[in-house]
mmCIF file with all atom_site columns, C-alpha atoms and ligand atoms in Angstrom:
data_model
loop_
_atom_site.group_PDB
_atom_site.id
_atom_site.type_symbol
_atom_site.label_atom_id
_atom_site.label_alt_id
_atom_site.label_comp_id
_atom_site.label_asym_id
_atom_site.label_entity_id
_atom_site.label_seq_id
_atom_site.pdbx_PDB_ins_code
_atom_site.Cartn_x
_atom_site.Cartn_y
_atom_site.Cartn_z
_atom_site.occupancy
_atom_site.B_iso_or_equiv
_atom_site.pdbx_formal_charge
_atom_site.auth_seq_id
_atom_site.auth_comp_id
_atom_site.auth_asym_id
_atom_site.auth_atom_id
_atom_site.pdbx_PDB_model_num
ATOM   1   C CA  . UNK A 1 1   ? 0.000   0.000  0.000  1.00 0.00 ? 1   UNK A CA  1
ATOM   2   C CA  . UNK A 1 2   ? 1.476   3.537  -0.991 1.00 0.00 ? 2   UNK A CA  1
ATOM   3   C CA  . UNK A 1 3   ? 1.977   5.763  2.277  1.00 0.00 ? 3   UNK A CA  1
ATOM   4   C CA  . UNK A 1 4   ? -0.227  8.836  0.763  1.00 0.00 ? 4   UNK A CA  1
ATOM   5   C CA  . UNK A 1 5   ? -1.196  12.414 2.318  1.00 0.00 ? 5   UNK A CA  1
ATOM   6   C CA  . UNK A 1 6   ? -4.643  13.629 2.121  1.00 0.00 ? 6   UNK A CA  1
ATOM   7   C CA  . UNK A 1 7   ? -6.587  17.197 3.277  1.00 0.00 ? 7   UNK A CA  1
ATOM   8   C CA  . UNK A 1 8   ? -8.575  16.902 6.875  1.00 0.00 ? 8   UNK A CA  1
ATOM   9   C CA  . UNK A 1 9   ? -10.616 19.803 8.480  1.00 0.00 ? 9   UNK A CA  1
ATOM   10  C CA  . UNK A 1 10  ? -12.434 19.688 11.925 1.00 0.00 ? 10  UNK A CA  1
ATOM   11  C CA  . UNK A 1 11  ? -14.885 21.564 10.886 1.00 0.00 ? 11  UNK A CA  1
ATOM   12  C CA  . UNK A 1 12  ? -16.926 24.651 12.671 1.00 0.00 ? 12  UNK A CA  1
ATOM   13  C CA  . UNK A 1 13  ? -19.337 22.277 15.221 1.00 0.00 ? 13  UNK A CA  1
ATOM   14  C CA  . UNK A 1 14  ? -16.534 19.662 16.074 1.00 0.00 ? 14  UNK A CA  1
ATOM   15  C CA  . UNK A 1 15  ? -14.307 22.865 17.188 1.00 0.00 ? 15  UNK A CA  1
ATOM   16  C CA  . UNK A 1 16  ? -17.055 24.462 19.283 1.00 0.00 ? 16  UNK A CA  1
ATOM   17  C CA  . UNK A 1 17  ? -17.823 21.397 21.043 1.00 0.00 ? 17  UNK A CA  1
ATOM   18  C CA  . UNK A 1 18  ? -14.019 20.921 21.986 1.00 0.00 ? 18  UNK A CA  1
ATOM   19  C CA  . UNK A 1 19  ? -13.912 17.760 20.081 1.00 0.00 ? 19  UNK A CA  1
ATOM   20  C CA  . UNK A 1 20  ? -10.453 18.430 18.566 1.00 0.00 ? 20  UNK A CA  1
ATOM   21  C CA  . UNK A 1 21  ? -8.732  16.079 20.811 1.00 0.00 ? 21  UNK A CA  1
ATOM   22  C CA  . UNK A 1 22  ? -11.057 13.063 20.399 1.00 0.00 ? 22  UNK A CA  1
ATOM   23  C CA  . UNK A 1 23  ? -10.643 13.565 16.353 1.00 0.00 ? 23  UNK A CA  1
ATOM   24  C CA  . UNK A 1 24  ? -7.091  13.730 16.439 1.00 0.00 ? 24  UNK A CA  1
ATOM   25  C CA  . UNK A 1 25  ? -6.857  10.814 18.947 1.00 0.00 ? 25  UNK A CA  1
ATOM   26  C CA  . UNK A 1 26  ? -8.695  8.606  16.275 1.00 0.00 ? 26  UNK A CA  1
ATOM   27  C CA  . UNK A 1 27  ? -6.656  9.578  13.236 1.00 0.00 ? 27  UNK A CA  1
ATOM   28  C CA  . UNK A 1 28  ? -3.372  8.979  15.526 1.00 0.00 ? 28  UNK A CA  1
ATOM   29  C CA  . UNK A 1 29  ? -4.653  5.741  16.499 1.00 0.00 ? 29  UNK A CA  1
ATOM   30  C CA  . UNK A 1 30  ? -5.776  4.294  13.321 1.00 0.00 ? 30  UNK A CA  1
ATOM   31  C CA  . UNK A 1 31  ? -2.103  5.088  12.197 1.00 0.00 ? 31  UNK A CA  1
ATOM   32  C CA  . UNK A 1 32  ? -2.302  8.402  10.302 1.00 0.00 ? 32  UNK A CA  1
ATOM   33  C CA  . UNK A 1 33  ? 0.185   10.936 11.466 1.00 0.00 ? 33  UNK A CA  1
ATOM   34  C CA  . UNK A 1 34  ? -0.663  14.667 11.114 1.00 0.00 ? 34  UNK A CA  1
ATOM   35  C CA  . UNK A 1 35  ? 2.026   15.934 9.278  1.00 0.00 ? 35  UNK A CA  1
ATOM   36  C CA  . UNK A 1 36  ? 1.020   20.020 9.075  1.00 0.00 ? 36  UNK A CA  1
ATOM   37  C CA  . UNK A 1 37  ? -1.631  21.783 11.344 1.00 0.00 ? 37  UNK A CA  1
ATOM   38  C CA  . UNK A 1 38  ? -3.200  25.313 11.693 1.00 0.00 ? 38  UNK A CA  1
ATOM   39  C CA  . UNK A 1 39  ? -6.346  26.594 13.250 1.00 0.00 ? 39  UNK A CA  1
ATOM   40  C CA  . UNK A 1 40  ? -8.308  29.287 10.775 1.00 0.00 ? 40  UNK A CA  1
ATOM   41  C CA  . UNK A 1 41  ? -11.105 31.392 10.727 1.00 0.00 ? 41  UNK A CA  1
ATOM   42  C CA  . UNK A 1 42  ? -11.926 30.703 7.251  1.00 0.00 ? 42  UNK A CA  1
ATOM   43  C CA  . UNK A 1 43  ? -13.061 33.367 4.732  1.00 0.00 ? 43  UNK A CA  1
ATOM   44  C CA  . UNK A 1 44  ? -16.394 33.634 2.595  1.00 0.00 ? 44  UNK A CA  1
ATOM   45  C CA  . UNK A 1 45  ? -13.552 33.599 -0.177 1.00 0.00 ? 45  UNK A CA  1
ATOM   46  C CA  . UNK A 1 46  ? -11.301 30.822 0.684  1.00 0.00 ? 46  UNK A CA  1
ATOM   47  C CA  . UNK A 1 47  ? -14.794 28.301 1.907  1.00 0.00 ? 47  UNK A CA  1
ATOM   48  C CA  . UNK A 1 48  ? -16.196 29.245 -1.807 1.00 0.00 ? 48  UNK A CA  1
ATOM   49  C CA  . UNK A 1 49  ? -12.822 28.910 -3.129 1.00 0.00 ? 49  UNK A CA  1
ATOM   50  C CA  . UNK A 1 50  ? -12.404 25.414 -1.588 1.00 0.00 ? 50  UNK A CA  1
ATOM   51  C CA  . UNK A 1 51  ? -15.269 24.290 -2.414 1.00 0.00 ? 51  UNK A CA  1
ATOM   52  C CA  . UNK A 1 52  ? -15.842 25.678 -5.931 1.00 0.00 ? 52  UNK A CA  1
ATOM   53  C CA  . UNK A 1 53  ? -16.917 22.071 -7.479 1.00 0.00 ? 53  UNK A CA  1
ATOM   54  C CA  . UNK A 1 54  ? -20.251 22.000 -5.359 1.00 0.00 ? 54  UNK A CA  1
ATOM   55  C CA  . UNK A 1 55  ? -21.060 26.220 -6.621 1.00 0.00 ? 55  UNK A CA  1
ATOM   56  C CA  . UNK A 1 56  ? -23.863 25.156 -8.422 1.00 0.00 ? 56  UNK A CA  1
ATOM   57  C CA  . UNK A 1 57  ? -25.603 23.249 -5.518 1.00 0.00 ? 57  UNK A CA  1
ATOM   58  C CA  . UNK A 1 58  ? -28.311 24.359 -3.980 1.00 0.00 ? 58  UNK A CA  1
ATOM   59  C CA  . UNK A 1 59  ? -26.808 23.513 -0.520 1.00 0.00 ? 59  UNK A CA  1
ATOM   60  C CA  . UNK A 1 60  ? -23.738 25.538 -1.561 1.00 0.00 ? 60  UNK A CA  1
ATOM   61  C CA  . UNK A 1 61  ? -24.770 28.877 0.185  1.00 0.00 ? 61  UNK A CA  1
ATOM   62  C CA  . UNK A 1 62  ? -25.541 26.673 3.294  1.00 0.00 ? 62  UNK A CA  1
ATOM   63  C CA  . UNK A 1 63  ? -22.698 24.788 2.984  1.00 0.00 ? 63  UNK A CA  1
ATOM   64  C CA  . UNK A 1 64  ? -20.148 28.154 2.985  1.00 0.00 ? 64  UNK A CA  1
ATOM   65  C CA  . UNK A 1 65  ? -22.235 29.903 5.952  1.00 0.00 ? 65  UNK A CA  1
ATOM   66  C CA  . UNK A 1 66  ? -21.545 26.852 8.089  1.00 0.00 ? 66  UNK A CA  1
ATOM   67  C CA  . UNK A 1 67  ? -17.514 26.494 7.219  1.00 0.00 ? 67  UNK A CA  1
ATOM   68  C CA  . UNK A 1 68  ? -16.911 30.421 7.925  1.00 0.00 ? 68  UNK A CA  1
ATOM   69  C CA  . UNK A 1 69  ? -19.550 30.104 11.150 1.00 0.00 ? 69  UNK A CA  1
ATOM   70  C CA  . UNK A 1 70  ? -16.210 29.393 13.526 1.00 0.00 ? 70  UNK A CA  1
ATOM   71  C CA  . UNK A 1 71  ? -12.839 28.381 13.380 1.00 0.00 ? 71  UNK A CA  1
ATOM   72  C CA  . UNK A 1 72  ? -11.630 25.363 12.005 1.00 0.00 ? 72  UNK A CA  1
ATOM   73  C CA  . UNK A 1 73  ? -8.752  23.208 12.358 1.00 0.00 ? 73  UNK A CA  1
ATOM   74  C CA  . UNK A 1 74  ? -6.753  22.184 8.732  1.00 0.00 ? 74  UNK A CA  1
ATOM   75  C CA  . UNK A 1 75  ? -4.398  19.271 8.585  1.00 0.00 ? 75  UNK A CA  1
ATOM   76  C CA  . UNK A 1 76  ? -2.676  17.221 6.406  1.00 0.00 ? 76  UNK A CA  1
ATOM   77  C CA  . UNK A 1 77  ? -2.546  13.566 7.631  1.00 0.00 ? 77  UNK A CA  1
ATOM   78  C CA  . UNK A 1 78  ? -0.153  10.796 6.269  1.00 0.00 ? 78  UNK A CA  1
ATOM   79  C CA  . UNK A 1 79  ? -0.243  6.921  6.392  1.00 0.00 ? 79  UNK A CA  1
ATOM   80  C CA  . UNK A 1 80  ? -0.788  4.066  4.273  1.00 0.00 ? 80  UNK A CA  1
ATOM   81  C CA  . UNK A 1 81  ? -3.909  4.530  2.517  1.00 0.00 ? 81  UNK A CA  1
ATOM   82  C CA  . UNK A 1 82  ? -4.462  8.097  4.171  1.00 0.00 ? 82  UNK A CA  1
ATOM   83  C CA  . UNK A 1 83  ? -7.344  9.140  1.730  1.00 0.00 ? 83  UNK A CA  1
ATOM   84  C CA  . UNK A 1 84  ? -9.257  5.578  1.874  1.00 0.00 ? 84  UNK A CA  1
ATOM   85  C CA  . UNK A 1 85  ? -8.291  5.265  5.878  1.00 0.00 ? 85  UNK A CA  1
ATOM   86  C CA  . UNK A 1 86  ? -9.335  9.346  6.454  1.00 0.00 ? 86  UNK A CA  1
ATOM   87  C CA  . UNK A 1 87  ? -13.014 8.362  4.660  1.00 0.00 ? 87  UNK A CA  1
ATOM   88  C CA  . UNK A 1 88  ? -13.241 4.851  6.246  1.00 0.00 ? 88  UNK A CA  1
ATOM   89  C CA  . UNK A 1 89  ? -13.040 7.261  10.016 1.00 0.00 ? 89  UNK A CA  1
ATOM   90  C CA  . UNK A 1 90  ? -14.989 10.269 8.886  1.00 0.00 ? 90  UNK A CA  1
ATOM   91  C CA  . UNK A 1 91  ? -17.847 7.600  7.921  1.00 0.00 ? 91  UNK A CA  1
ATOM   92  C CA  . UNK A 1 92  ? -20.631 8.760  5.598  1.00 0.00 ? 92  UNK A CA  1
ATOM   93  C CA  . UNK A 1 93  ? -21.311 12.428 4.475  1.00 0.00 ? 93  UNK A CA  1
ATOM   94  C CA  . UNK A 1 94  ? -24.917 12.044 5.797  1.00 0.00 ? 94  UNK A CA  1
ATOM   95  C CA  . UNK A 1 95  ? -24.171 11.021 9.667  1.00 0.00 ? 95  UNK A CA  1
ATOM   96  C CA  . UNK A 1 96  ? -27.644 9.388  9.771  1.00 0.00 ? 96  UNK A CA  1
ATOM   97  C CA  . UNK A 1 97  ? -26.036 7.140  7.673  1.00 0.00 ? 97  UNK A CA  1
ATOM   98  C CA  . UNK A 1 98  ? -22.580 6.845  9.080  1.00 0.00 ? 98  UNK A CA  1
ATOM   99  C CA  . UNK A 1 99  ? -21.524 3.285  10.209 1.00 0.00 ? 99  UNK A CA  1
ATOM   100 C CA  . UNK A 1 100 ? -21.440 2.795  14.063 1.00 0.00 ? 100 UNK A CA  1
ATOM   101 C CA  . UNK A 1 101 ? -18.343 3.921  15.826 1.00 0.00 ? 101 UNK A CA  1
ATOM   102 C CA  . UNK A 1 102 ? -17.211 6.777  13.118 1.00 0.00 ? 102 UNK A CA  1
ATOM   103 C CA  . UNK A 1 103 ? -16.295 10.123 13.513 1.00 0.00 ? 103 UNK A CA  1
ATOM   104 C CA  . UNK A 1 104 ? -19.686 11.361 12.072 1.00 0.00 ? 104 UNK A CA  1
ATOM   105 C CA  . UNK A 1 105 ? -21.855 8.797  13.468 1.00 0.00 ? 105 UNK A CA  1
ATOM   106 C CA  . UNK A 1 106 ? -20.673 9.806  17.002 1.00 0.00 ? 106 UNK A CA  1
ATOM   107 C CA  . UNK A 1 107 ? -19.942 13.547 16.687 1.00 0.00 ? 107 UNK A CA  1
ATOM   108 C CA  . UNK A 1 108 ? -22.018 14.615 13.696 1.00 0.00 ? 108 UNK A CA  1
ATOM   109 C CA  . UNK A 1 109 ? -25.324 16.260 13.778 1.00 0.00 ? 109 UNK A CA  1
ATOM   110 C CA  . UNK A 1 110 ? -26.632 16.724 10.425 1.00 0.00 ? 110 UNK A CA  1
ATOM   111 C CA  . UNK A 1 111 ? -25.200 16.319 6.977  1.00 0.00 ? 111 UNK A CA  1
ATOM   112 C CA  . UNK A 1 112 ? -24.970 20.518 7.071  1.00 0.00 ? 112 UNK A CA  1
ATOM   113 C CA  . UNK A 1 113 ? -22.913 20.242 10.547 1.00 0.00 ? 113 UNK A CA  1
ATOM   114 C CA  . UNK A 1 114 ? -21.137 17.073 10.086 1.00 0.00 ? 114 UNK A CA  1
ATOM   115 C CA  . UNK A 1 115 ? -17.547 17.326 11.846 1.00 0.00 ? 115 UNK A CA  1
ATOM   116 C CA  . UNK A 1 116 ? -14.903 16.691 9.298  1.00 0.00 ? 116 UNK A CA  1
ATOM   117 C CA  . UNK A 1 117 ? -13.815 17.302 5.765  1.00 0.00 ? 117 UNK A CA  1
ATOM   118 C CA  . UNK A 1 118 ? -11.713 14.332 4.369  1.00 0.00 ? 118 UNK A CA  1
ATOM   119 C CA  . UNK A 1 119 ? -10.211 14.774 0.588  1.00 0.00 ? 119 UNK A CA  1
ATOM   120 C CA  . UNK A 1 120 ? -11.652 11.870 -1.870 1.00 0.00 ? 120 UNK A CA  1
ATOM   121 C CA  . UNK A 1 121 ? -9.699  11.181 -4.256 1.00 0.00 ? 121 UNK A CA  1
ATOM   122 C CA  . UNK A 1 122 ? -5.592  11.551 -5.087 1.00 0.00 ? 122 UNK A CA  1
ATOM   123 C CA  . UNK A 1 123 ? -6.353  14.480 -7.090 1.00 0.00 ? 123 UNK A CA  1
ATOM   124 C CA  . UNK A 1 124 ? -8.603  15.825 -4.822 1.00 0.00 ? 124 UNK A CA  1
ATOM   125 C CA  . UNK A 1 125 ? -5.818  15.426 -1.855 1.00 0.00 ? 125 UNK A CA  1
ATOM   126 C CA  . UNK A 1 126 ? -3.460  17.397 -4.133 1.00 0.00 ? 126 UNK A CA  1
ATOM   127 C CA  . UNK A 1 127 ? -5.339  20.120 -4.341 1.00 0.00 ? 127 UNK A CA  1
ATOM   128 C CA  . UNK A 1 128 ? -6.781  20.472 -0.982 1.00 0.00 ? 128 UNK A CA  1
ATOM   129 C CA  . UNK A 1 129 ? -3.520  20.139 0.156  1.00 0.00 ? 129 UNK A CA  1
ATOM   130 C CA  . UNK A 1 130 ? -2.093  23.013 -1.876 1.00 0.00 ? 130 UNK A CA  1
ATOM   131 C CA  . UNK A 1 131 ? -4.311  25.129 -0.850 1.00 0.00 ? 131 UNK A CA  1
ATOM   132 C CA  . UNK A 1 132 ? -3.757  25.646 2.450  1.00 0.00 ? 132 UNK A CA  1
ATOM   133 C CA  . UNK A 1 133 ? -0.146  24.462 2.701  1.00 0.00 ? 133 UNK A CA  1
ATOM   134 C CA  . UNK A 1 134 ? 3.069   25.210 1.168  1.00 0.00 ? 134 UNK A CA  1
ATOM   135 C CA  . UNK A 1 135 ? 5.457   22.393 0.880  1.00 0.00 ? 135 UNK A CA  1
ATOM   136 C CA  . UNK A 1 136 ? 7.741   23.885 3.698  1.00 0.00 ? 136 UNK A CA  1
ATOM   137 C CA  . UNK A 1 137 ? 4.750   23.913 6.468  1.00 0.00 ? 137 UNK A CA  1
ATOM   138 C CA  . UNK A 1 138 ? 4.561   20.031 6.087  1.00 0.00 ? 138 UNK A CA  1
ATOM   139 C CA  . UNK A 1 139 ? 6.988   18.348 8.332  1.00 0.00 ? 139 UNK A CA  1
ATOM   140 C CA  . UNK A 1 140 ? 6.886   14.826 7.685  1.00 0.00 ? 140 UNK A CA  1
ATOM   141 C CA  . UNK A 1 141 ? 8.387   12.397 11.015 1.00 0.00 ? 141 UNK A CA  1
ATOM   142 C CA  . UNK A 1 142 ? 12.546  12.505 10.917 1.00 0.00 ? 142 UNK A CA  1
ATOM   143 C CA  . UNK A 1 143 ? 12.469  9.967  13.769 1.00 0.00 ? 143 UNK A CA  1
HETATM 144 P P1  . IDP B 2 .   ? -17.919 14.810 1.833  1.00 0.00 ? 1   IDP B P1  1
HETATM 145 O O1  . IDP B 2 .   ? -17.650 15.928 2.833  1.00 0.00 ? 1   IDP B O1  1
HETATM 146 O O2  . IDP B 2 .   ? -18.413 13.552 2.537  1.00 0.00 ? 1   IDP B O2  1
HETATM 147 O O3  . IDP B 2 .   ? -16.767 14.560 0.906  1.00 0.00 ? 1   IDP B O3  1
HETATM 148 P P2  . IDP B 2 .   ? -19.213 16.197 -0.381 1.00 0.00 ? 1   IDP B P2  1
HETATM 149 O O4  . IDP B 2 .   ? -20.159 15.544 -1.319 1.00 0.00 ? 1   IDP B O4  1
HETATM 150 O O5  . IDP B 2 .   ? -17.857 16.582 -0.879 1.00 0.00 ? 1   IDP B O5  1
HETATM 151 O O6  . IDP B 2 .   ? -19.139 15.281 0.937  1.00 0.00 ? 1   IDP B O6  1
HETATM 152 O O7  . IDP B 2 .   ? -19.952 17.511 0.134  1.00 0.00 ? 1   IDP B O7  1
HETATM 153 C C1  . IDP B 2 .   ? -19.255 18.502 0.855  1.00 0.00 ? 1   IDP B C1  1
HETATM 154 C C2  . IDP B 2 .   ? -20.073 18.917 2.058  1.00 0.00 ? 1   IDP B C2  1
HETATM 155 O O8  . IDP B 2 .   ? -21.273 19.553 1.592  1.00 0.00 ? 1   IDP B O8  1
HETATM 156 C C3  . IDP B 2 .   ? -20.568 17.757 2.920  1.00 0.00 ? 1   IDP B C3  1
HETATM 157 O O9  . IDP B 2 .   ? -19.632 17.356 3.903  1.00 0.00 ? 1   IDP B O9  1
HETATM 158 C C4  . IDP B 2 .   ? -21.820 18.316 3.538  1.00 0.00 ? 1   IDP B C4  1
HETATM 159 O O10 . IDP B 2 .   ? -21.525 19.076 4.711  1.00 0.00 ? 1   IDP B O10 1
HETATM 160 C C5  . IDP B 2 .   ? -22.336 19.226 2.450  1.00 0.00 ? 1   IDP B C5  1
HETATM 161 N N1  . IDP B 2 .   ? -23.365 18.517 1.667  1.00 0.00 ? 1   IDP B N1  1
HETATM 162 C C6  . IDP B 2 .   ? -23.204 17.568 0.762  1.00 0.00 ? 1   IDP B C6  1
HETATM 163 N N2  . IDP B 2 .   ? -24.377 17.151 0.248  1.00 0.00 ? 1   IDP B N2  1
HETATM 164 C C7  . IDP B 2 .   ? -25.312 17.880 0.867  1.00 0.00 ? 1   IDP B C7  1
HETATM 165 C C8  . IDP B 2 .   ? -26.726 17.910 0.768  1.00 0.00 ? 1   IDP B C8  1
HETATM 166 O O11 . IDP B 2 .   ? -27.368 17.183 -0.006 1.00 0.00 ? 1   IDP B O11 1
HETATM 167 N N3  . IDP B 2 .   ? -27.354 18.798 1.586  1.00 0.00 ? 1   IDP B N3  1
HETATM 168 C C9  . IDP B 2 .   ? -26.670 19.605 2.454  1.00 0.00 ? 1   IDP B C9  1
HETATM 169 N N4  . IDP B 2 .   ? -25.327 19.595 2.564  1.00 0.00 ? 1   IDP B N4  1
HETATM 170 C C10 . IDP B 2 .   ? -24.660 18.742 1.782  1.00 0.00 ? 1   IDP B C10 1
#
């Protein structure tokens, strides 16, 4: 299996209900190691920005009120399988439909609010990736 990086955000309603720790604690357990890390306030500019494919959804005003409502956390995890492992954790985008014992079947309210961001695909993780991090914030383990 290829040891791969992909984009995570806790989003807005994880943050405010101090669930940071419990996230991380899963990724770090399942074997992912968070590689680059910042907390943000994100823009109206950088949430439509990010997530420009879904601009012609109707849920797209919704969905880029709820990502600038609070701060979020940004990460870039890395493991075997990262993007697979990252959406295997996260669970289903709807968390009324989220296997037992994920992230957003435990944490997640609604499929507006639900917890975490997880890129999908390679090219996906690429791009997320790039645009919140420069190569020289991501500080993969020396030891
Ligand atoms: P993902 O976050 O599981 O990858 P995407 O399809 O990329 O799901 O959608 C991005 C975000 O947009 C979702 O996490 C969710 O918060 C929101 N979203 C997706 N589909 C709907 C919908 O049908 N109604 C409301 N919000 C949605």
């Amino acid at each position: 299996m290829a040891i791969e990086r992909t984009l995570s955000i806790i989003k807005p309603d994880a943050v405010s209900r101090n669930l940071i720790g419990e996230i991380e604690s899963r990724f770090e357990k399942a074997g992912l190691q968070i590689v680059a890390a910042r907390m943000i306030h994100m823009t109206q500019e950088q949430a439509e920005g990010f997530y420009a494919e879904h601009r012609e959804r109707s849920f797209f005003p919704d969905l880029v009120g709820f990502m600038t409502s609070g701060p979020v956390i940004v990460q870039v995890l890395e493991g075997e399988n990262a993007i697979a492992r990252n959406r295997e954790l996260m669970g289903a985008t709807n968390p009324k439909e989220a296997e037992a014992g994920t992230i957003r079947a435990d944490y997640a309210d609604s499929i507006d609010a639900n917890a975490v961001h997880g890129s999908d695909s390679p090219e996906s993780a690429e791009r997320e990736i790039a645009y919140f991090f420069n190569d020289s914030e991501i500080c993969p383990r020396t030891l």
